[in-house]
Amino acid sequence: MTYHETTADVTRHDGLREALQAALAPALRLEREIAGGGTSRLFVATQGFPTRRVVVKALSRGAGDEVVRRFRREVALTAALHHPRILPVLGAGETAQLLYYVTPFIEGGSLADRLRQAGRLPVAEAVRLLRELDEALAHAHAHGVVHGDVKPDNVLLQEGHALLADFGGARLHAERRATWGAARAGVVGTPLYMSPEQAAGDPTLDARSDVYSLAVVGYELLTGRPPFRGANPRAVLLAHLGQPVPSLRARRPDVPPALAAVLERALAKDPAHRFASAAAFLAALGGGATRARTTRRPPMGPPAPRPRAGSRPVWRVAAMAALAPAIATLGGLLASGGTLALLLSATPAAIAPSTPAVPSAATAAATPQRAVPPAAARSAADAPQHLAAIVVRPPWDAVPVAHVRATVRASTTCTASLPAPRRRAGARNSA
């Protein structure tokens, strides 16, 4: 269902408008009739409370039993679908002369109007609109509803976003075999956007037919025209049935190859070769390769200056300066017979220092202990953050169990520890 403002007088003096106004009063006041209703009639109306503009779609009972039945089904199916990408039904009613239902008035016009103005759309906008329509179809299919007439005229634009409308050709999965088909109701839809099975009058249409029609819409959004045209509807239907789809990238080379491949699969003649559902089609459209590269790279700044030959990084110079006092202290300890081992490891098991062998109490009491200069502790505490732990062990005969350990937290761990000292010959442990 598409509608647009028009200066032409499309009002038909058949008494339907007067009968409709009598049915809607006093809640709604009809303003004018607009074009685009097909077998139905469209009127712009003003609602008193809440104050807003709406569209009233009305159908005379004289249109025929089958058309009336489809109109009722359209109202029932649309009212049962609640999705932000589907045009909602605000109310509905019947009188002895007519049937009607009320929807919001959308100021943005239809997708067909947008194509007439732009010719073709930017790739990013086309993909976004396809995804929005696919979301609406996936919701409808999840509730057992096949739209049956997906085309730009049945897509309204609200602030640039798509709203799927006009479920007049829709049917439920449960009723499609029993009540639908070319033999009973004729081929319902628009030839330019029909799937091959729909063109053949197949009564077993499912979600894959809507996938094909939506892909035809996507083809038109990107190239400015549908894949098949003909001198008459029959020629177009035959093209959908037997002719290969013209290459999308031949008509528009800047379309990403991945996007062209997705649409080519959705336009397969055999439904078994298409996406099994609108949800699967939506997932394929969501891939990063199908989106146009519209983001700009940030401007590149001047290259970072390379260090001069022989220069050292700042962090290395700072680390050496911080470690100088500790190195001096450790040098004095090593001169007296101590040893120092640096164990570098990235594994948690190597972070914990090895536990030294603890001498007996008698040996510790008989051995004089050497005081550790305070500079060692200070220098270790001031060590840079890439050192996690320093363990200093003086000679065994000087200080048996004197350890100076300074620990700082860092992302890279460096553990310095001494292996357990060897016992001198003749040394004994007391019980």
Coordinates of N, CA, C and O in Angstrom, one line a residue, residues 105-242:
F105 N -0.4 7.7 9.5 CA -0.1 8.4 8.2 C 1.5 8.6 8.3 O 2.0 9.2 9.2
I106 N 2.2 8.1 7.3 CA 3.6 8.2 7.2 C 4.0 9.3 6.3 O 3.7 9.3 5.1
E107 N 4.7 10.3 6.8 CA 5.0 11.5 6.0 C 6.1 11.3 4.9 O 6.2 12.0 4.0
G108 N 6.9 10.2 5.1 CA 8.1 10.1 4.2 C 7.8 9.5 2.9 O 8.7 9.4 2.0
G109 N 6.5 9.1 2.6 CA 6.2 8.5 1.3 C 6.7 7.0 1.2 O 7.0 6.4 2.2
S110 N 6.8 6.5 0.0 CA 7.1 5.1 -0.2 C 8.5 5.0 -0.7 O 9.2 5.9 -1.2
L111 N 9.0 3.7 -0.7 CA 10.3 3.4 -1.3 C 10.3 3.6 -2.8 O 11.3 4.0 -3.4
A112 N 9.1 3.4 -3.4 CA 9.0 3.6 -4.8 C 9.2 5.1 -5.2 O 9.9 5.4 -6.2
D113 N 8.7 6.0 -4.3 CA 8.9 7.4 -4.5 C 10.4 7.7 -4.4 O 11.0 8.5 -5.2
R114 N 11.1 7.1 -3.4 CA 12.5 7.4 -3.2 C 13.3 6.9 -4.5 O 14.2 7.6 -4.9
L115 N 12.9 5.8 -5.1 CA 13.6 5.3 -6.2 C 13.4 6.2 -7.4 O 14.3 6.4 -8.3
R116 N 12.2 6.7 -7.5 CA 11.9 7.6 -8.6 C 12.7 8.9 -8.5 O 13.1 9.5 -9.6
Q117 N 13.0 9.3 -7.3 CA 13.8 10.5 -7.1 C 15.3 10.3 -7.3 O 16.0 11.1 -7.9
A118 N 15.8 9.2 -6.8 CA 17.2 8.9 -6.7 C 17.7 8.1 -7.9 O 18.9 8.1 -8.2
G119 N 16.8 7.3 -8.5 CA 17.3 6.3 -9.5 C 17.8 5.0 -8.9 O 17.3 4.0 -9.2
R120 N 18.9 5.1 -8.1 CA 19.4 4.0 -7.4 C 20.0 4.6 -6.1 O 20.3 5.8 -6.0
L121 N 20.1 3.7 -5.1 CA 20.5 4.2 -3.8 C 22.0 3.8 -3.5 O 22.6 2.9 -4.1
P122 N 22.6 4.6 -2.6 CA 24.0 4.1 -2.2 C 24.0 2.7 -1.6 O 23.0 2.3 -1.0
V123 N 25.1 2.0 -1.8 CA 25.1 0.6 -1.4 C 24.8 0.5 0.1 O 24.0 -0.4 0.5
A124 N 25.4 1.3 1.0 CA 25.1 1.2 2.4 C 23.7 1.4 2.7 O 23.1 0.7 3.6
E125 N 23.0 2.4 2.1 CA 21.6 2.6 2.4 C 20.7 1.5 1.9 O 19.8 1.0 2.5
A126 N 21.1 0.9 0.7 CA 20.3 -0.2 0.2 C 20.4 -1.4 1.1 O 19.4 -2.1 1.3
V127 N 21.6 -1.7 1.6 CA 21.8 -2.9 2.5 C 21.0 -2.6 3.8 O 20.3 -3.6 4.3
R128 N 21.0 -1.4 4.3 CA 20.3 -1.1 5.5 C 18.8 -1.4 5.4 O 18.1 -2.0 6.2
L129 N 18.2 -0.8 4.3 CA 16.8 -1.0 4.0 C 16.5 -2.5 3.8 O 15.4 -3.0 4.2
L130 N 17.3 -3.2 3.1 CA 17.1 -4.6 2.9 C 17.0 -5.4 4.2 O 16.2 -6.2 4.5
R131 N 18.0 -5.0 5.1 CA 18.0 -5.7 6.4 C 16.7 -5.3 7.2 O 16.2 -6.2 7.9
E132 N 16.3 -4.1 7.2 CA 15.0 -3.7 7.9 C 13.8 -4.5 7.4 O 13.0 -5.0 8.2
L133 N 13.7 -4.6 6.1 CA 12.6 -5.3 5.5 C 12.7 -6.8 5.8 O 11.7 -7.5 6.0
D134 N 13.9 -7.3 5.8 CA 14.2 -8.7 6.1 C 13.8 -9.0 7.6 O 13.2 -10.1 7.9
E135 N 14.0 -8.1 8.5 CA 13.6 -8.3 9.9 C 12.1 -8.3 9.9 O 11.6 -9.2 10.7
A136 N 11.4 -7.5 9.2 CA 9.9 -7.5 9.2 C 9.4 -8.9 8.6 O 8.5 -9.5 9.2
L137 N 10.0 -9.3 7.5 CA 9.6 -10.6 7.0 C 9.9 -11.8 7.9 O 9.1 -12.7 8.0
A138 N 11.0 -11.7 8.5 CA 11.4 -12.8 9.5 C 10.4 -12.9 10.6 O 10.0 -14.0 11.0
H139 N 9.9 -11.7 11.1 CA 8.9 -11.7 12.1 C 7.6 -12.3 11.6 O 6.9 -13.1 12.3
A140 N 7.2 -11.9 10.4 CA 5.9 -12.4 9.8 C 6.0 -13.9 9.6 O 5.1 -14.7 9.9
H141 N 7.2 -14.4 9.1 CA 7.3 -15.8 8.8 C 7.3 -16.6 10.1 O 6.8 -17.7 10.2
A142 N 7.9 -16.0 11.2 CA 7.8 -16.7 12.5 C 6.4 -16.9 13.0 O 6.2 -17.8 13.8
H143 N 5.5 -16.1 12.5 CA 4.1 -16.2 12.9 C 3.3 -16.9 11.8 O 2.0 -16.8 11.8
G144 N 3.9 -17.5 10.9 CA 3.2 -18.3 9.9 C 2.6 -17.5 8.7 O 1.8 -18.0 8.0
V145 N 3.1 -16.2 8.6 CA 2.5 -15.4 7.5 C 3.5 -15.2 6.4 O 4.6 -14.8 6.6
V146 N 3.0 -15.4 5.2 CA 3.8 -15.1 4.0 C 3.2 -13.9 3.4 O 2.0 -13.8 3.1
H147 N 4.0 -12.8 3.1 CA 3.5 -11.5 2.6 C 2.9 -11.7 1.2 O 1.8 -11.3 1.0
G148 N 3.7 -12.2 0.3 CA 3.2 -12.5 -1.0 C 3.2 -11.3 -2.0 O 3.0 -11.5 -3.2
D149 N 3.6 -10.1 -1.6 CA 3.6 -8.9 -2.5 C 4.6 -7.9 -2.0 O 4.3 -6.7 -1.9
V150 N 5.9 -8.4 -1.8 CA 6.9 -7.5 -1.4 C 7.4 -6.7 -2.6 O 7.8 -7.2 -3.6
K151 N 7.3 -5.4 -2.5 CA 7.7 -4.5 -3.6 C 7.9 -3.1 -3.1 O 7.4 -2.7 -2.0
P152 N 8.6 -2.2 -3.8 CA 8.8 -0.8 -3.3 C 7.5 0.0 -3.0 O 7.5 0.8 -2.0
D153 N 6.5 -0.3 -3.7 CA 5.2 0.4 -3.5 C 4.6 0.0 -2.1 O 3.8 0.8 -1.6
N154 N 5.0 -1.1 -1.6 CA 4.4 -1.6 -0.3 C 5.4 -1.3 0.9 O 5.3 -2.0 1.9
V155 N 6.4 -0.5 0.6 CA 7.3 -0.1 1.7 C 7.2 1.4 1.9 O 7.4 2.2 1.0
L156 N 6.9 1.8 3.1 CA 6.9 3.2 3.5 C 8.1 3.6 4.2 O 8.8 2.7 4.9
L157 N 8.5 4.8 4.1 CA 9.7 5.3 4.7 C 9.4 6.3 5.8 O 8.8 7.4 5.6
Q158 N 9.8 6.0 7.0 CA 9.6 6.8 8.2 C 10.9 7.3 8.7 O 11.7 6.5 9.2
E159 N 11.2 8.6 8.4 CA 12.5 9.1 8.8 C 13.7 8.3 8.2 O 14.7 8.0 8.8
G160 N 13.4 7.8 7.0 CA 14.5 7.1 6.3 C 14.5 5.6 6.5 O 15.3 4.9 5.9
H161 N 13.6 5.1 7.4 CA 13.6 3.7 7.8 C 12.4 3.0 7.2 O 11.3 3.6 7.0
A162 N 12.5 1.7 6.9 CA 11.5 1.0 6.1 C 10.4 0.5 7.0 O 10.6 0.0 8.2
L163 N 9.2 0.6 6.5 CA 8.0 0.0 7.2 C 7.3 -0.9 6.1 O 6.9 -0.4 5.1
L164 N 7.2 -2.1 6.4 CA 6.5 -3.0 5.5 C 5.0 -2.9 5.6 O 4.5 -3.0 6.8
A165 N 4.3 -2.7 4.5 CA 2.8 -2.5 4.6 C 2.1 -3.4 3.6 O 2.7 -4.2 2.9
D166 N 0.8 -3.3 3.6 CA -0.1 -4.0 2.6 C 0.1 -5.5 2.6 O 0.7 -6.1 1.7
F167 N -0.6 -6.1 3.6 CA -0.6 -7.6 3.6 C -1.8 -8.2 2.9 O -2.3 -9.2 3.3
G168 N -2.3 -7.4 1.9 CA -3.5 -7.9 1.1 C -3.2 -9.2 0.4 O -4.2 -9.9 0.2
G169 N -2.0 -9.5 0.0 CA -1.7 -10.7 -0.7 C -1.2 -11.8 0.3 O -0.7 -12.8 -0.2
A170 N -1.2 -11.5 1.6 CA -0.6 -12.4 2.5 C -1.5 -13.6 2.7 O -2.7 -13.6 2.5
R171 N -0.9 -14.7 3.2 CA -1.7 -15.9 3.6 C -1.0 -16.6 4.7 O 0.2 -16.4 4.9
L172 N -1.7 -17.4 5.4 CA -1.1 -18.2 6.5 C -0.6 -19.5 5.9 O -1.2 -20.1 4.9
H173 N 0.4 -20.1 6.5 CA 0.9 -21.4 6.1 C -0.1 -22.5 6.2 O -0.2 -23.3 5.3
A174 N -1.0 -22.4 7.2 CA -2.0 -23.4 7.4 C -3.1 -23.4 6.3 O -3.7 -24.4 6.0
E175 N -3.3 -22.2 5.7 CA -4.4 -22.2 4.8 C -4.0 -22.1 3.3 O -4.8 -22.2 2.4
R176 N -2.7 -22.1 3.1 CA -2.2 -21.9 1.7 C -2.6 -23.1 0.8 O -3.0 -22.9 -0.4
R177 N -2.5 -24.3 1.3 CA -2.9 -25.5 0.4 C -4.4 -25.6 0.2 O -4.8 -26.0 -0.8
A178 N -5.1 -25.2 1.2 CA -6.6 -25.4 1.2 C -7.3 -24.4 0.4 O -8.3 -24.6 -0.3
T179 N -6.8 -23.1 0.5 CA -7.7 -22.0 0.0 C -6.9 -21.1 -1.0 O -7.5 -20.2 -1.5
W180 N -5.6 -21.4 -1.3 CA -4.9 -20.5 -2.1 C -4.4 -21.2 -3.4 O -4.0 -22.4 -3.4
G181 N -4.3 -20.5 -4.4 CA -3.7 -21.0 -5.7 C -4.3 -20.4 -6.9 O -5.3 -19.7 -6.8
A182 N -3.6 -20.6 -8.0 CA -4.1 -19.9 -9.2 C -5.4 -20.4 -9.7 O -6.2 -19.6 -10.3
A183 N -5.8 -21.6 -9.4 CA -7.1 -22.2 -9.8 C -8.2 -21.5 -9.2 O -9.3 -21.3 -9.8
R184 N -8.0 -21.0 -7.9 CA -9.2 -20.4 -7.2 C -9.1 -18.9 -7.2 O -10.1 -18.3 -7.5
A185 N -8.0 -18.4 -6.8 CA -8.0 -16.9 -6.6 C -7.1 -16.2 -7.7 O -7.0 -15.0 -7.6
G186 N -6.6 -16.9 -8.6 CA -5.7 -16.3 -9.6 C -4.3 -16.0 -9.0 O -4.1 -16.2 -7.8
V187 N -3.4 -15.6 -9.8 CA -2.1 -15.2 -9.3 C -2.2 -13.8 -8.7 O -2.4 -12.8 -9.4
V188 N -1.9 -13.8 -7.4 CA -2.0 -12.5 -6.7 C -0.6 -12.0 -6.4 O 0.3 -12.8 -5.9
G189 N -0.3 -10.8 -6.8 CA 1.0 -10.2 -6.6 C 1.4 -9.3 -7.8 O 0.5 -8.9 -8.6
T190 N 2.6 -8.8 -7.8 CA 3.1 -7.9 -8.9 C 4.1 -8.6 -9.7 O 5.1 -9.1 -9.2
P191 N 3.9 -8.8 -11.0 CA 4.8 -9.6 -11.9 C 6.2 -9.2 -11.8 O 7.1 -10.0 -11.8
L192 N 6.6 -7.9 -11.7 CA 8.0 -7.5 -11.6 C 8.7 -8.1 -10.4 O 9.9 -8.2 -10.5
Y193 N 8.0 -8.5 -9.4 CA 8.6 -8.9 -8.1 C 8.2 -10.3 -7.7 O 8.6 -10.8 -6.6
M194 N 7.6 -11.0 -8.6 CA 7.1 -12.4 -8.3 C 8.2 -13.4 -8.3 O 9.1 -13.3 -9.2
S195 N 8.2 -14.4 -7.5 CA 9.1 -15.5 -7.5 C 8.6 -16.4 -8.7 O 7.4 -16.4 -9.1
P196 N 9.5 -17.3 -9.2 CA 9.1 -18.2 -10.3 C 7.9 -19.1 -9.9 O 7.0 -19.3 -10.7
E197 N 7.9 -19.6 -8.7 CA 6.8 -20.5 -8.2 C 5.5 -19.7 -8.1 O 4.4 -20.2 -8.3
Q198 N 5.6 -18.4 -7.7 CA 4.4 -17.6 -7.6 C 3.9 -17.3 -9.0 O 2.7 -17.3 -9.2
A199 N 4.8 -17.0 -9.9 CA 4.4 -16.8 -11.3 C 3.7 -18.0 -11.9 O 2.8 -17.9 -12.8
A200 N 4.1 -19.2 -11.5 CA 3.6 -20.4 -12.0 C 2.2 -20.8 -11.3 O 1.6 -21.8 -11.7
G201 N 1.8 -20.0 -10.3 CA 0.6 -20.3 -9.6 C 0.7 -21.4 -8.6 O -0.3 -22.1 -8.3
D202 N 1.9 -21.6 -8.1 CA 2.1 -22.7 -7.1 C 1.3 -22.4 -5.8 O 1.5 -21.3 -5.2
P203 N 0.4 -23.2 -5.4 CA -0.3 -23.0 -4.1 C 0.4 -23.2 -2.9 O -0.1 -23.0 -1.8
T204 N 1.7 -23.7 -3.0 CA 2.4 -24.1 -1.8 C 3.6 -23.1 -1.5 O 4.7 -23.5 -1.2
L205 N 3.3 -21.9 -1.7 CA 4.3 -20.8 -1.5 C 4.7 -20.8 0.0 O 3.9 -21.0 0.9
D206 N 6.0 -20.5 0.2 CA 6.4 -20.4 1.6 C 7.3 -19.2 1.7 O 7.4 -18.3 0.8
A207 N 8.1 -19.1 2.8 CA 8.9 -17.9 3.1 C 10.0 -17.7 2.0 O 10.4 -16.5 1.7
R208 N 10.4 -18.7 1.2 CA 11.4 -18.6 0.2 C 10.9 -17.7 -1.0 O 11.7 -17.1 -1.7
S209 N 9.6 -17.7 -1.2 CA 9.0 -16.8 -2.2 C 9.2 -15.3 -1.8 O 9.6 -14.5 -2.7
D210 N 9.0 -15.0 -0.5 CA 9.2 -13.6 -0.1 C 10.7 -13.3 -0.2 O 11.1 -12.1 -0.4
V211 N 11.6 -14.3 0.1 CA 13.0 -14.0 0.0 C 13.4 -13.6 -1.4 O 14.2 -12.7 -1.7
Y212 N 12.8 -14.3 -2.4 CA 13.1 -14.0 -3.8 C 12.6 -12.6 -4.1 O 13.3 -11.7 -4.7
S213 N 11.4 -12.2 -3.7 CA 10.8 -10.9 -4.0 C 11.6 -9.8 -3.3 O 11.9 -8.7 -3.9
L214 N 12.1 -10.1 -2.1 CA 12.9 -9.1 -1.4 C 14.3 -8.9 -2.2 O 14.8 -7.8 -2.3
A215 N 14.8 -10.0 -2.7 CA 16.0 -9.9 -3.5 C 15.8 -9.1 -4.7 O 16.7 -8.3 -5.2
V216 N 14.7 -9.2 -5.4 CA 14.4 -8.4 -6.5 C 14.3 -6.9 -6.1 O 14.9 -6.1 -6.9
V217 N 13.7 -6.6 -5.0 CA 13.7 -5.2 -4.5 C 15.2 -4.7 -4.3 O 15.5 -3.6 -4.6
G218 N 16.0 -5.6 -3.7 CA 17.4 -5.2 -3.4 C 18.1 -5.0 -4.7 O 18.9 -4.0 -4.8
Y219 N 17.9 -5.8 -5.7 CA 18.5 -5.6 -7.1 C 18.1 -4.2 -7.6 O 18.9 -3.5 -8.2
E220 N 16.8 -3.9 -7.5 CA 16.4 -2.6 -8.0 C 17.0 -1.4 -7.2 O 17.3 -0.4 -7.7
L221 N 17.1 -1.6 -5.9 CA 17.7 -0.5 -5.1 C 19.1 -0.2 -5.5 O 19.6 0.9 -5.5
L222 N 19.9 -1.2 -5.9 CA 21.3 -1.1 -6.2 C 21.5 -0.7 -7.7 O 22.5 0.0 -8.0
T223 N 20.6 -1.1 -8.6 CA 20.8 -0.8 -10.0 C 19.8 0.2 -10.6 O 20.0 0.7 -11.7
G224 N 18.7 0.5 -9.9 CA 17.8 1.5 -10.4 C 16.7 0.8 -11.2 O 15.7 1.5 -11.6
R225 N 16.7 -0.5 -11.4 CA 15.7 -1.2 -12.1 C 15.6 -2.6 -11.7 O 16.6 -3.2 -11.3
P226 N 14.4 -3.3 -11.8 CA 14.3 -4.7 -11.5 C 15.1 -5.5 -12.5 O 15.4 -5.1 -13.6
P227 N 15.4 -6.8 -12.2 CA 16.2 -7.6 -13.1 C 15.5 -7.9 -14.4 O 16.1 -8.1 -15.5
F228 N 14.1 -8.0 -14.4 CA 13.4 -8.3 -15.6 C 12.3 -7.3 -15.9 O 11.6 -6.8 -15.0
R229 N 12.2 -6.9 -17.2 CA 11.2 -6.1 -17.7 C 10.6 -6.7 -19.0 O 11.3 -7.6 -19.6
G230 N 9.4 -6.3 -19.3 CA 8.8 -6.9 -20.5 C 7.7 -6.0 -21.1 O 7.3 -5.0 -20.4
A231 N 7.3 -6.3 -22.2 CA 6.2 -5.5 -22.9 C 4.9 -5.7 -22.2 O 4.0 -4.8 -22.3
N232 N 4.7 -6.8 -21.5 CA 3.5 -7.1 -20.8 C 3.7 -8.0 -19.6 O 4.8 -8.5 -19.5
P233 N 2.8 -8.1 -18.7 CA 3.0 -8.9 -17.5 C 3.4 -10.4 -17.8 O 4.2 -11.0 -17.1
R234 N 2.8 -11.0 -18.9 CA 3.2 -12.3 -19.2 C 4.6 -12.5 -19.5 O 5.3 -13.5 -19.1
A235 N 5.2 -11.5 -20.3 CA 6.6 -11.6 -20.7 C 7.5 -11.5 -19.4 O 8.5 -12.2 -19.3
V236 N 7.1 -10.7 -18.5 CA 7.9 -10.6 -17.2 C 7.8 -11.9 -16.4 O 8.8 -12.4 -15.9
L237 N 6.6 -12.5 -16.4 CA 6.5 -13.8 -15.6 C 7.3 -14.9 -16.3 O 8.0 -15.7 -15.6
L238 N 7.4 -14.9 -17.6 CA 8.1 -15.9 -18.3 C 9.6 -15.7 -18.0 O 10.4 -16.6 -18.0
A239 N 10.0 -14.4 -17.9 CA 11.5 -14.1 -17.7 C 11.8 -14.6 -16.3 O 12.9 -15.2 -16.1
H240 N 11.0 -14.4 -15.3 CA 11.2 -14.9 -13.9 C 11.3 -16.5 -14.0 O 12.1 -17.1 -13.2
L241 N 10.5 -17.1 -14.8 CA 10.5 -18.6 -14.8 C 11.7 -19.2 -15.5 O 12.2 -20.2 -15.1
G242 N 12.2 -18.5 -16.6 CA 13.2 -19.2 -17.4 C 14.5 -18.4 -17.7 O 15.5 -19.1 -18.0

